[in-house]
XYZ file of N, CA and C in Angstrom:
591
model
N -23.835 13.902 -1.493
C -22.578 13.303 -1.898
C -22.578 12.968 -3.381
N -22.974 14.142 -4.428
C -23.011 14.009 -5.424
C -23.489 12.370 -6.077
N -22.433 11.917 -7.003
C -23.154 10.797 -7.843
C -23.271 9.621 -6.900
N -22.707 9.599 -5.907
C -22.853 8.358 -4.749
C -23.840 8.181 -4.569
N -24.957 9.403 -4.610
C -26.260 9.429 -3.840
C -26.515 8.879 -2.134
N -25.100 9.255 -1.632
C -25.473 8.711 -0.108
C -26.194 9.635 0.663
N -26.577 9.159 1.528
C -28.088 10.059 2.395
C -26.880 10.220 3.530
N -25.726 10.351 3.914
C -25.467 11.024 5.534
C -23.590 10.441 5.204
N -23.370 11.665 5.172
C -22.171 11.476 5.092
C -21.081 11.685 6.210
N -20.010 11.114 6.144
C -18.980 10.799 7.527
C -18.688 11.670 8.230
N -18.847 12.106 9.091
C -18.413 12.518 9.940
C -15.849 12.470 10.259
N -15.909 13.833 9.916
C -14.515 14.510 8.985
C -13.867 13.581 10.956
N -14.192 13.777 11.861
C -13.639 13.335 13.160
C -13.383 11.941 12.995
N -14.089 11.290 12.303
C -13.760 9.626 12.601
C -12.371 9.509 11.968
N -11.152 10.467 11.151
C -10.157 10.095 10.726
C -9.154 10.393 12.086
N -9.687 11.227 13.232
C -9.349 11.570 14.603
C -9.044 10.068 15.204
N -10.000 9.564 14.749
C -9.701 7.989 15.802
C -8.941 7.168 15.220
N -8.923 7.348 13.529
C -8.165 6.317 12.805
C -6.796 6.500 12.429
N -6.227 7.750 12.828
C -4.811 8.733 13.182
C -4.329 7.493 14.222
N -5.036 7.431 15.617
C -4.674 6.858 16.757
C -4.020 5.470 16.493
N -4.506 4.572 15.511
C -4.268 3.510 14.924
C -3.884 3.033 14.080
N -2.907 3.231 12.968
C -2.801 3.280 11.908
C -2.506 1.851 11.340
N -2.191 1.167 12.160
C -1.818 -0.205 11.688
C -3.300 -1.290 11.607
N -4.187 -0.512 12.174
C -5.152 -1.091 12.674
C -6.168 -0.871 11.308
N -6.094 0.120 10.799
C -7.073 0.727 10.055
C -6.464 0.103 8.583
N -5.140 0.269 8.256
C -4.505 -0.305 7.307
C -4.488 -2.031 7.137
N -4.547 -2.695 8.101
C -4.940 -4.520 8.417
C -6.285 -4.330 7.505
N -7.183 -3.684 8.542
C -8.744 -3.433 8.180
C -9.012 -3.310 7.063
N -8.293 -2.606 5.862
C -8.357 -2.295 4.741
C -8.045 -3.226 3.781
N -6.732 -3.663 4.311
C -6.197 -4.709 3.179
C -7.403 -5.888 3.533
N -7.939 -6.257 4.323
C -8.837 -7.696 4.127
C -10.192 -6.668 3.327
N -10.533 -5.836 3.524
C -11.270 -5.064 2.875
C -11.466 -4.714 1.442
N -10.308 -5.207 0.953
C -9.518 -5.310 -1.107
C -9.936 -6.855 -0.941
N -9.276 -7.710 -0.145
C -9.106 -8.655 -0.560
C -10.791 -9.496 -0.886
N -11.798 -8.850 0.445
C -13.333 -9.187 0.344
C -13.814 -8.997 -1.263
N -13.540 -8.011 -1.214
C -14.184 -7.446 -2.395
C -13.809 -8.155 -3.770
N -12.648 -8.299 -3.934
C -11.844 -9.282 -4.679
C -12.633 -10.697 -5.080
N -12.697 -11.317 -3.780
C -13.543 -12.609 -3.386
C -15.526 -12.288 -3.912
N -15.462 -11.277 -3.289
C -16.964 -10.617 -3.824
C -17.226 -10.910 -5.862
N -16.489 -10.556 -6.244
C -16.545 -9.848 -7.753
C -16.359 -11.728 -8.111
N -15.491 -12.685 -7.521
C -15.175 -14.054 -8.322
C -16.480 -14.507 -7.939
N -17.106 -14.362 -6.678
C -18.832 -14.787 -6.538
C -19.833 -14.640 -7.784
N -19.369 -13.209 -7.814
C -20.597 -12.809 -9.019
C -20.474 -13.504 -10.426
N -18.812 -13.706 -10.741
C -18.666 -14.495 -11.680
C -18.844 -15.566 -11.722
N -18.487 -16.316 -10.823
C -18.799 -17.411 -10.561
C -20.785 -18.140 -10.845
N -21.461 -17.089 -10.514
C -22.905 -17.236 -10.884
C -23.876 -17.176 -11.668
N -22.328 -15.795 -12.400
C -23.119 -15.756 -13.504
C -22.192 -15.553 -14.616
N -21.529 -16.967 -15.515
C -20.837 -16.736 -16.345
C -21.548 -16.307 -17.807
N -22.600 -16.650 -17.743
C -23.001 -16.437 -19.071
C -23.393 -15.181 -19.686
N -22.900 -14.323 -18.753
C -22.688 -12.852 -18.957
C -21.121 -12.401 -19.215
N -20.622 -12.691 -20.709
C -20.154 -12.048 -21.107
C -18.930 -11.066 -20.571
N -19.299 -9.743 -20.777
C -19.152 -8.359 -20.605
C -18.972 -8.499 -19.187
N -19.829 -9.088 -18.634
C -20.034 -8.595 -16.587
C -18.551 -9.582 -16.489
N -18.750 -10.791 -16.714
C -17.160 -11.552 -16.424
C -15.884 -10.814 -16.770
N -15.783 -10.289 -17.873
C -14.475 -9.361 -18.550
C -14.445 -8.336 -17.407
N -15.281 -7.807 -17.304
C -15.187 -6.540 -16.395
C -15.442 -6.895 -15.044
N -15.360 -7.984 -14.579
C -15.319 -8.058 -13.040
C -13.899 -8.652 -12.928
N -13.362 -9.578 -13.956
C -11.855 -9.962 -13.986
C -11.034 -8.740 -13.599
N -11.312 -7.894 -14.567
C -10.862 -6.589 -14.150
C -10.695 -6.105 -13.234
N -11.411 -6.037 -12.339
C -11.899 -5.358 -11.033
C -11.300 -5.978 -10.200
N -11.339 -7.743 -10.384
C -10.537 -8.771 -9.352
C -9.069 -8.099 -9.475
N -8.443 -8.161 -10.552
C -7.047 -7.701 -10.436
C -6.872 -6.274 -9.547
N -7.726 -5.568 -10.123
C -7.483 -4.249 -9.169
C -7.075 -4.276 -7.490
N -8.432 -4.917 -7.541
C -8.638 -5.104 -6.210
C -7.552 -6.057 -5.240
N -7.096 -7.056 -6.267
C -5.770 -8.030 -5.623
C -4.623 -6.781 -5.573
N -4.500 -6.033 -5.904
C -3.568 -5.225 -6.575
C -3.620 -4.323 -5.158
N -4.721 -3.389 -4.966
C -4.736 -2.453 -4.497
C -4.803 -3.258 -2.265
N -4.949 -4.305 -2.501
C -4.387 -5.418 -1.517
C -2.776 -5.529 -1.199
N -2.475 -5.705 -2.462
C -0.705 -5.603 -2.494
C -0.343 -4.220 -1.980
N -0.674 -3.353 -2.680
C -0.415 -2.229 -2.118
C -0.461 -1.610 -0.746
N -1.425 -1.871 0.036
C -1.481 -1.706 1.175
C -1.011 -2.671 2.063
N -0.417 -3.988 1.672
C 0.200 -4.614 2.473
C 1.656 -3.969 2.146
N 2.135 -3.807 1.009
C 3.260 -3.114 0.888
C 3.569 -1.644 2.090
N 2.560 -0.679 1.978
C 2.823 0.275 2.947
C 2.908 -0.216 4.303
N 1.975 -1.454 4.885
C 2.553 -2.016 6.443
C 4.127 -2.393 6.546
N 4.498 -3.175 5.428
C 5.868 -3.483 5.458
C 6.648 -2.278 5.629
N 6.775 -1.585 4.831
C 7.459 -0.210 4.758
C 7.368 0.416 6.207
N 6.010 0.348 6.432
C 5.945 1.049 7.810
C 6.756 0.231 9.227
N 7.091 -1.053 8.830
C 7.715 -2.291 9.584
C 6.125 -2.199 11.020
N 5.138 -2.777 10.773
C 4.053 -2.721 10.898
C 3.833 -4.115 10.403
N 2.383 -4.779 10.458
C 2.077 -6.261 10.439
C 0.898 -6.086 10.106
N 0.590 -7.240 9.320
C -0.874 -7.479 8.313
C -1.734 -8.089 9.789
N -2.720 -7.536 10.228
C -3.401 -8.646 11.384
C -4.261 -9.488 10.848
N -4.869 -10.684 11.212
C -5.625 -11.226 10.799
C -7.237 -10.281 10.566
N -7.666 -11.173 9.394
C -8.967 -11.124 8.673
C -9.748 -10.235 9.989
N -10.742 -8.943 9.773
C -11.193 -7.826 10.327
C -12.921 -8.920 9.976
N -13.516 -8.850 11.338
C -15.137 -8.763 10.809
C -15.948 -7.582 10.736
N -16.618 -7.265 9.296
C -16.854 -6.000 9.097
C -18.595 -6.333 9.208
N -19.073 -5.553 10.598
C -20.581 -5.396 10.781
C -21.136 -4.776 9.909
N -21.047 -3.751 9.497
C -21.481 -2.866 8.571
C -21.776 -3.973 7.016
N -21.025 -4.542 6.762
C -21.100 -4.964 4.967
C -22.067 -6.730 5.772
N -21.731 -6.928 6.982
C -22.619 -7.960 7.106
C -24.067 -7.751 7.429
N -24.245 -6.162 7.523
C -25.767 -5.676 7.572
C -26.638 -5.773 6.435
N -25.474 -4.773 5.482
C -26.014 -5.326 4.162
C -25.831 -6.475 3.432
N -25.448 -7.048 3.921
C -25.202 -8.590 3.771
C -26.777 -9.605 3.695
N -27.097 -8.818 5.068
C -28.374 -9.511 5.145
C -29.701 -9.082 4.521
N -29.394 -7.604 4.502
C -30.924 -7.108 4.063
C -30.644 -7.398 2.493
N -29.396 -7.552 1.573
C -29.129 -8.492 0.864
C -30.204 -9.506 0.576
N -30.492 -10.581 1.028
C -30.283 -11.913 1.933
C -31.662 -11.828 1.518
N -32.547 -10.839 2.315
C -33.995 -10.426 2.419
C -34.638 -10.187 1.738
N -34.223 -9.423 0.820
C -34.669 -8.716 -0.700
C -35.022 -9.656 -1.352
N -33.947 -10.458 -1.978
C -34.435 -11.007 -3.643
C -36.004 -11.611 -3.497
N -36.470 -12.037 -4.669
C -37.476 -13.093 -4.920
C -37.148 -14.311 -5.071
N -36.009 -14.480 -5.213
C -35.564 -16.181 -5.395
C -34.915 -16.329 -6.950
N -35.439 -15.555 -7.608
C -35.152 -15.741 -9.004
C -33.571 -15.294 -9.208
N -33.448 -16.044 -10.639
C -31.769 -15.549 -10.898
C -31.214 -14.154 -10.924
N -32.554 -13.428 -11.761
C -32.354 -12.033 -12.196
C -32.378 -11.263 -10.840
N -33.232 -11.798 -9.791
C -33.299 -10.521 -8.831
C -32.027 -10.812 -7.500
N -31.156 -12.460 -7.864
C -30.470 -12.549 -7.127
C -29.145 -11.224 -7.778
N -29.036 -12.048 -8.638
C -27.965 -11.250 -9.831
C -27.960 -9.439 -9.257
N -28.945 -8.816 -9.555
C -29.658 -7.548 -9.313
C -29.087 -7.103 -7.722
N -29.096 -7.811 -6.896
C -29.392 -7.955 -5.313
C -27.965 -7.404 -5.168
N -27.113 -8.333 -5.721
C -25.446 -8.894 -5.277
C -24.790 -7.854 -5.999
N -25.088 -6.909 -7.116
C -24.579 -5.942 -7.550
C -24.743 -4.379 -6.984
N -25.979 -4.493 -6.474
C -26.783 -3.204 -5.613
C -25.876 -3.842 -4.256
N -25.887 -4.953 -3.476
C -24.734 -5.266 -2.245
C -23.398 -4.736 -2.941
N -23.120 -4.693 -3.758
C -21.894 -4.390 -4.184
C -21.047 -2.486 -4.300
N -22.017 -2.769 -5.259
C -22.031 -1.073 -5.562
C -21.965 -0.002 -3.881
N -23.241 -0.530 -3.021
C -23.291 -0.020 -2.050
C -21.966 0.020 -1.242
N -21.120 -1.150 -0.746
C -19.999 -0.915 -0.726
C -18.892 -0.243 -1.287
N -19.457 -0.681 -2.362
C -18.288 0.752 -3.166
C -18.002 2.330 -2.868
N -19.676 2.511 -2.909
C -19.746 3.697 -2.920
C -19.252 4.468 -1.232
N -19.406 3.534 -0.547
C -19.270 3.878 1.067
C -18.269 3.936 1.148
N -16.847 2.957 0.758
C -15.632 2.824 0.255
C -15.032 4.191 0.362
N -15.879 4.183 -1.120
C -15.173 5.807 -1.787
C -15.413 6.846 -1.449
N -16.532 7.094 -0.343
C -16.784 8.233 0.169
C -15.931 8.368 1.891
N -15.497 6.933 1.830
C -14.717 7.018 3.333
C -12.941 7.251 2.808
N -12.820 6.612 1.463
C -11.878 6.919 1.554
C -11.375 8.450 0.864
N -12.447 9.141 0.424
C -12.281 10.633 0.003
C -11.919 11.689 1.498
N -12.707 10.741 2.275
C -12.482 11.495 3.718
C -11.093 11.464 4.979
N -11.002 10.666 4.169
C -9.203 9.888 4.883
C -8.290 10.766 3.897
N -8.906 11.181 2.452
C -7.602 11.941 1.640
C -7.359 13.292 2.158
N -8.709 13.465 2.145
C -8.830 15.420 2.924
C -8.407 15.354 3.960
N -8.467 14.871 5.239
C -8.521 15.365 6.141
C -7.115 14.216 7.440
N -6.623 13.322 6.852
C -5.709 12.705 7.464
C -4.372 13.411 7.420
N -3.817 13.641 8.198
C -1.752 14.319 8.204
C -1.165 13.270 7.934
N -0.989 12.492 8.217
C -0.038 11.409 6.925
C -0.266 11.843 5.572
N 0.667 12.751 5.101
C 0.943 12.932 3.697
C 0.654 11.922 2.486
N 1.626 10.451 2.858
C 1.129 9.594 2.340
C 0.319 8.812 2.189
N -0.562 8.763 2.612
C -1.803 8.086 2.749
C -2.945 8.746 2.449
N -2.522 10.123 2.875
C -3.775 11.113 1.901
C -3.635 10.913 0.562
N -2.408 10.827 -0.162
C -2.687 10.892 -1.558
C -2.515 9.326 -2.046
N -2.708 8.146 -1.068
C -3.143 7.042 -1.519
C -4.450 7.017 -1.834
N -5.391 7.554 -0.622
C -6.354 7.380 -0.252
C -7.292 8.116 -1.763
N -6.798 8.667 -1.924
C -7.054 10.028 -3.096
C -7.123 9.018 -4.257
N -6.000 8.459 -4.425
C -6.052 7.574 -5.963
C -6.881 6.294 -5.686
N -7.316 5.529 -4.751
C -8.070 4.608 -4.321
C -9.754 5.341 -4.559
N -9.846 6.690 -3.983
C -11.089 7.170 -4.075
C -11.520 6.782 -5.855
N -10.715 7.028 -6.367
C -11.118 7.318 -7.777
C -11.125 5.844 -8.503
N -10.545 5.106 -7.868
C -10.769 3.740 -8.269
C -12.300 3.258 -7.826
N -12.335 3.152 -6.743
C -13.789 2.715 -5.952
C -14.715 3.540 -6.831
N -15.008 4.678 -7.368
C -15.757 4.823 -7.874
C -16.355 4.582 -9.394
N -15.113 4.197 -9.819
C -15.158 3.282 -11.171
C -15.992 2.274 -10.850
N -15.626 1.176 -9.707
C -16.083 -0.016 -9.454
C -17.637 0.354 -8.615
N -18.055 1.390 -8.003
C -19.446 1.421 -7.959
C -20.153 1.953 -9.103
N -19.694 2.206 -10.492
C -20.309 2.430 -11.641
C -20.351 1.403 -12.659
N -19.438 0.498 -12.365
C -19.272 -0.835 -13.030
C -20.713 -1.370 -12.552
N -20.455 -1.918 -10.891
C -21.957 -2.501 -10.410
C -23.093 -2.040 -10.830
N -23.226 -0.601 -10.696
C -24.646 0.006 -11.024
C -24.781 -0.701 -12.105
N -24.181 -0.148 -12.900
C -24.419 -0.303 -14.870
C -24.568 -1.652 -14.792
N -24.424 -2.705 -14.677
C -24.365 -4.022 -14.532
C -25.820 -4.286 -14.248
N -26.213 -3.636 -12.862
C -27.464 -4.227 -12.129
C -28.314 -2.964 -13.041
N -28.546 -2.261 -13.721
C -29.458 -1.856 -15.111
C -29.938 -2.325 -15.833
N -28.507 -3.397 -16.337
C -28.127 -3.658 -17.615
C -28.598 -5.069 -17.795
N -29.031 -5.758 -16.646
C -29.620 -6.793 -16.598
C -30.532 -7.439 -15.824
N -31.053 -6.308 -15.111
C -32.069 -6.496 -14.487
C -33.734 -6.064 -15.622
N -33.655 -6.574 -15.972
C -34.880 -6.968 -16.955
C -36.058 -7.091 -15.662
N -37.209 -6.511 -16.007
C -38.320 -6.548 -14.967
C -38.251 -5.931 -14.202
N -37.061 -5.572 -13.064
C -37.132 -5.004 -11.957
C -36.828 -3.644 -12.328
N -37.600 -2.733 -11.317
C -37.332 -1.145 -11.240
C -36.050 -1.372 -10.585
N -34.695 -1.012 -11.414
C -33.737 -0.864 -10.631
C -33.214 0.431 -9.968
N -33.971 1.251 -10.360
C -33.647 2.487 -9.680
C -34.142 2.785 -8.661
N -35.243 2.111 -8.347
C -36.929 2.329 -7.525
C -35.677 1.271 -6.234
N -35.024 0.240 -6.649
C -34.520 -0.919 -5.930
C -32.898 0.370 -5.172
N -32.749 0.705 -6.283
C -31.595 1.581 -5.406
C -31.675 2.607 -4.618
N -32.977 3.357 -4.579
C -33.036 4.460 -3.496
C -33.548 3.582 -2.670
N -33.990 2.545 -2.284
C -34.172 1.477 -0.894
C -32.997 1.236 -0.407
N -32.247 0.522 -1.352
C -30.948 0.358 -0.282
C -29.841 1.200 0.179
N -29.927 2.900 -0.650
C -29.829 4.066 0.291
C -30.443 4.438 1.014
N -31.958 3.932 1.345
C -32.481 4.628 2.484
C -31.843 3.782 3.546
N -32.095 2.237 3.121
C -31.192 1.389 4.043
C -30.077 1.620 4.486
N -29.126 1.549 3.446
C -27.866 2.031 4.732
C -27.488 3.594 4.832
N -28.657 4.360 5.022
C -29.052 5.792 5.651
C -29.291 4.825 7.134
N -30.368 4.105 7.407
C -30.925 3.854 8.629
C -29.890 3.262 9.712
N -28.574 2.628 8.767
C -27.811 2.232 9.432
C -26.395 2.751 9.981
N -25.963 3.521 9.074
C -24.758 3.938 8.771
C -24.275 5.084 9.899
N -25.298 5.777 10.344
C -25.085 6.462 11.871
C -24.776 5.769 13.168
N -25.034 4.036 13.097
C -24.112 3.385 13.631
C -22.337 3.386 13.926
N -22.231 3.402 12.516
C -20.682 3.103 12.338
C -20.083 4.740 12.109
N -18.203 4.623 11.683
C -17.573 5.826 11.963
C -17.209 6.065 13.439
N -16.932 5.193 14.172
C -16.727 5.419 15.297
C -15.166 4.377 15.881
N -15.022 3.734 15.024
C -13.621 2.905 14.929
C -12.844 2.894 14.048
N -11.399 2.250 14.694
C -10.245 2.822 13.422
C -10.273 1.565 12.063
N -11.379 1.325 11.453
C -11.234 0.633 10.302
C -12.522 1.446 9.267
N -12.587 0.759 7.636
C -12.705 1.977 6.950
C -14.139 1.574 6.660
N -15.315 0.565 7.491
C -16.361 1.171 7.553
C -16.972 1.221 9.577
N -16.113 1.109 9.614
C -16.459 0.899 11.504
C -16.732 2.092 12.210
């Protein structure tokens, strides 16, 4: 999966199940902007004295509030309903092995929460490249299409970030772990109508 570097990619059928549901998968999504949103004010929140990472995660917050609006906009249109907040197993997996990793220190928390980040991104953007190809809703393929290309901005933001300040740690040595990781996991999910399920 080219620059994603993901180890096992989706299975083109899981947009078969998410056809069946569309209101379901679209709920799923919009709390899915809005996480991420909440995600990026965390990181700022921890670590203001970075500059550059604050400017450019502000950034990202708007997007992400944005690209929230947007998909609540298409439920309306669709006269369709926002459902309540989705619990996503998958990002609470890596949530934990998250959790597991650091050393305690600032730098390897910092490091941790951007590699949790990125990883989402990148899963994001490779699920939602797969919803552009291969879904018959016209419109939503070529949402899904301009969202792909966003998400992958924002898993190059994270990377570069967790490089750029991870002082000490092999961060590259740290990122083919948490692709092997959610390699070990990710054949779990793809089996429900939301966009990592």
């Amino acid at each position: 999966m080219g620059v994603l570097r993901l180890q096992l990619p989706t299975d083109p059928r899981w947009v078969n199940i998410v056809e069946k549901n569309i209101e379901e998968i679209l709920t799923d999504h919009a709390w899915c902007e809005q996480k991420a949103a909440t995600n990026a004010i965390t990181i700022i929140t921890n670590n203001p004295e970075h500059q550059d990472l604050v400017q450019d995660l502000l950034a990202l917050v708007k997007e992400e509030v944005d690209h929230f609006e947007q998909v609540h906009n298409i439920i309306i249109k669709r006269g369709l309903k926002l459902g309540r907040e989705r619990k996503d197993e998958y990002v609470n997996e890596l949530y934990q092995y998250m959790k597991r990793s650091g050393d305690g220190s600032r730098v390897s928390g910092l490091v941790e929460r951007l590699l949790f980040s990125a990883m989402i991104e990148a899963r994001s953007c490779e699920r939602f490249k797969v919803l552009s190809e291969n879904i018959q809703d016209e419109e939503l393929a070529v949402f899904y299409r301009e969202l792909m290309e966003s998400e992958a901005g924002h898993y190059t933001t994270f990377i570069t970030y967790a490089r750029k300040y991870g002082v000490g740690i092999d961060v590259e040595k740290r990122w083919r772990e948490w692709l092997a990781f959610e390699e070990s996991i990710i054949s779990n999910y793809g089996k429900n109508e939301t966009i990592h399920g």
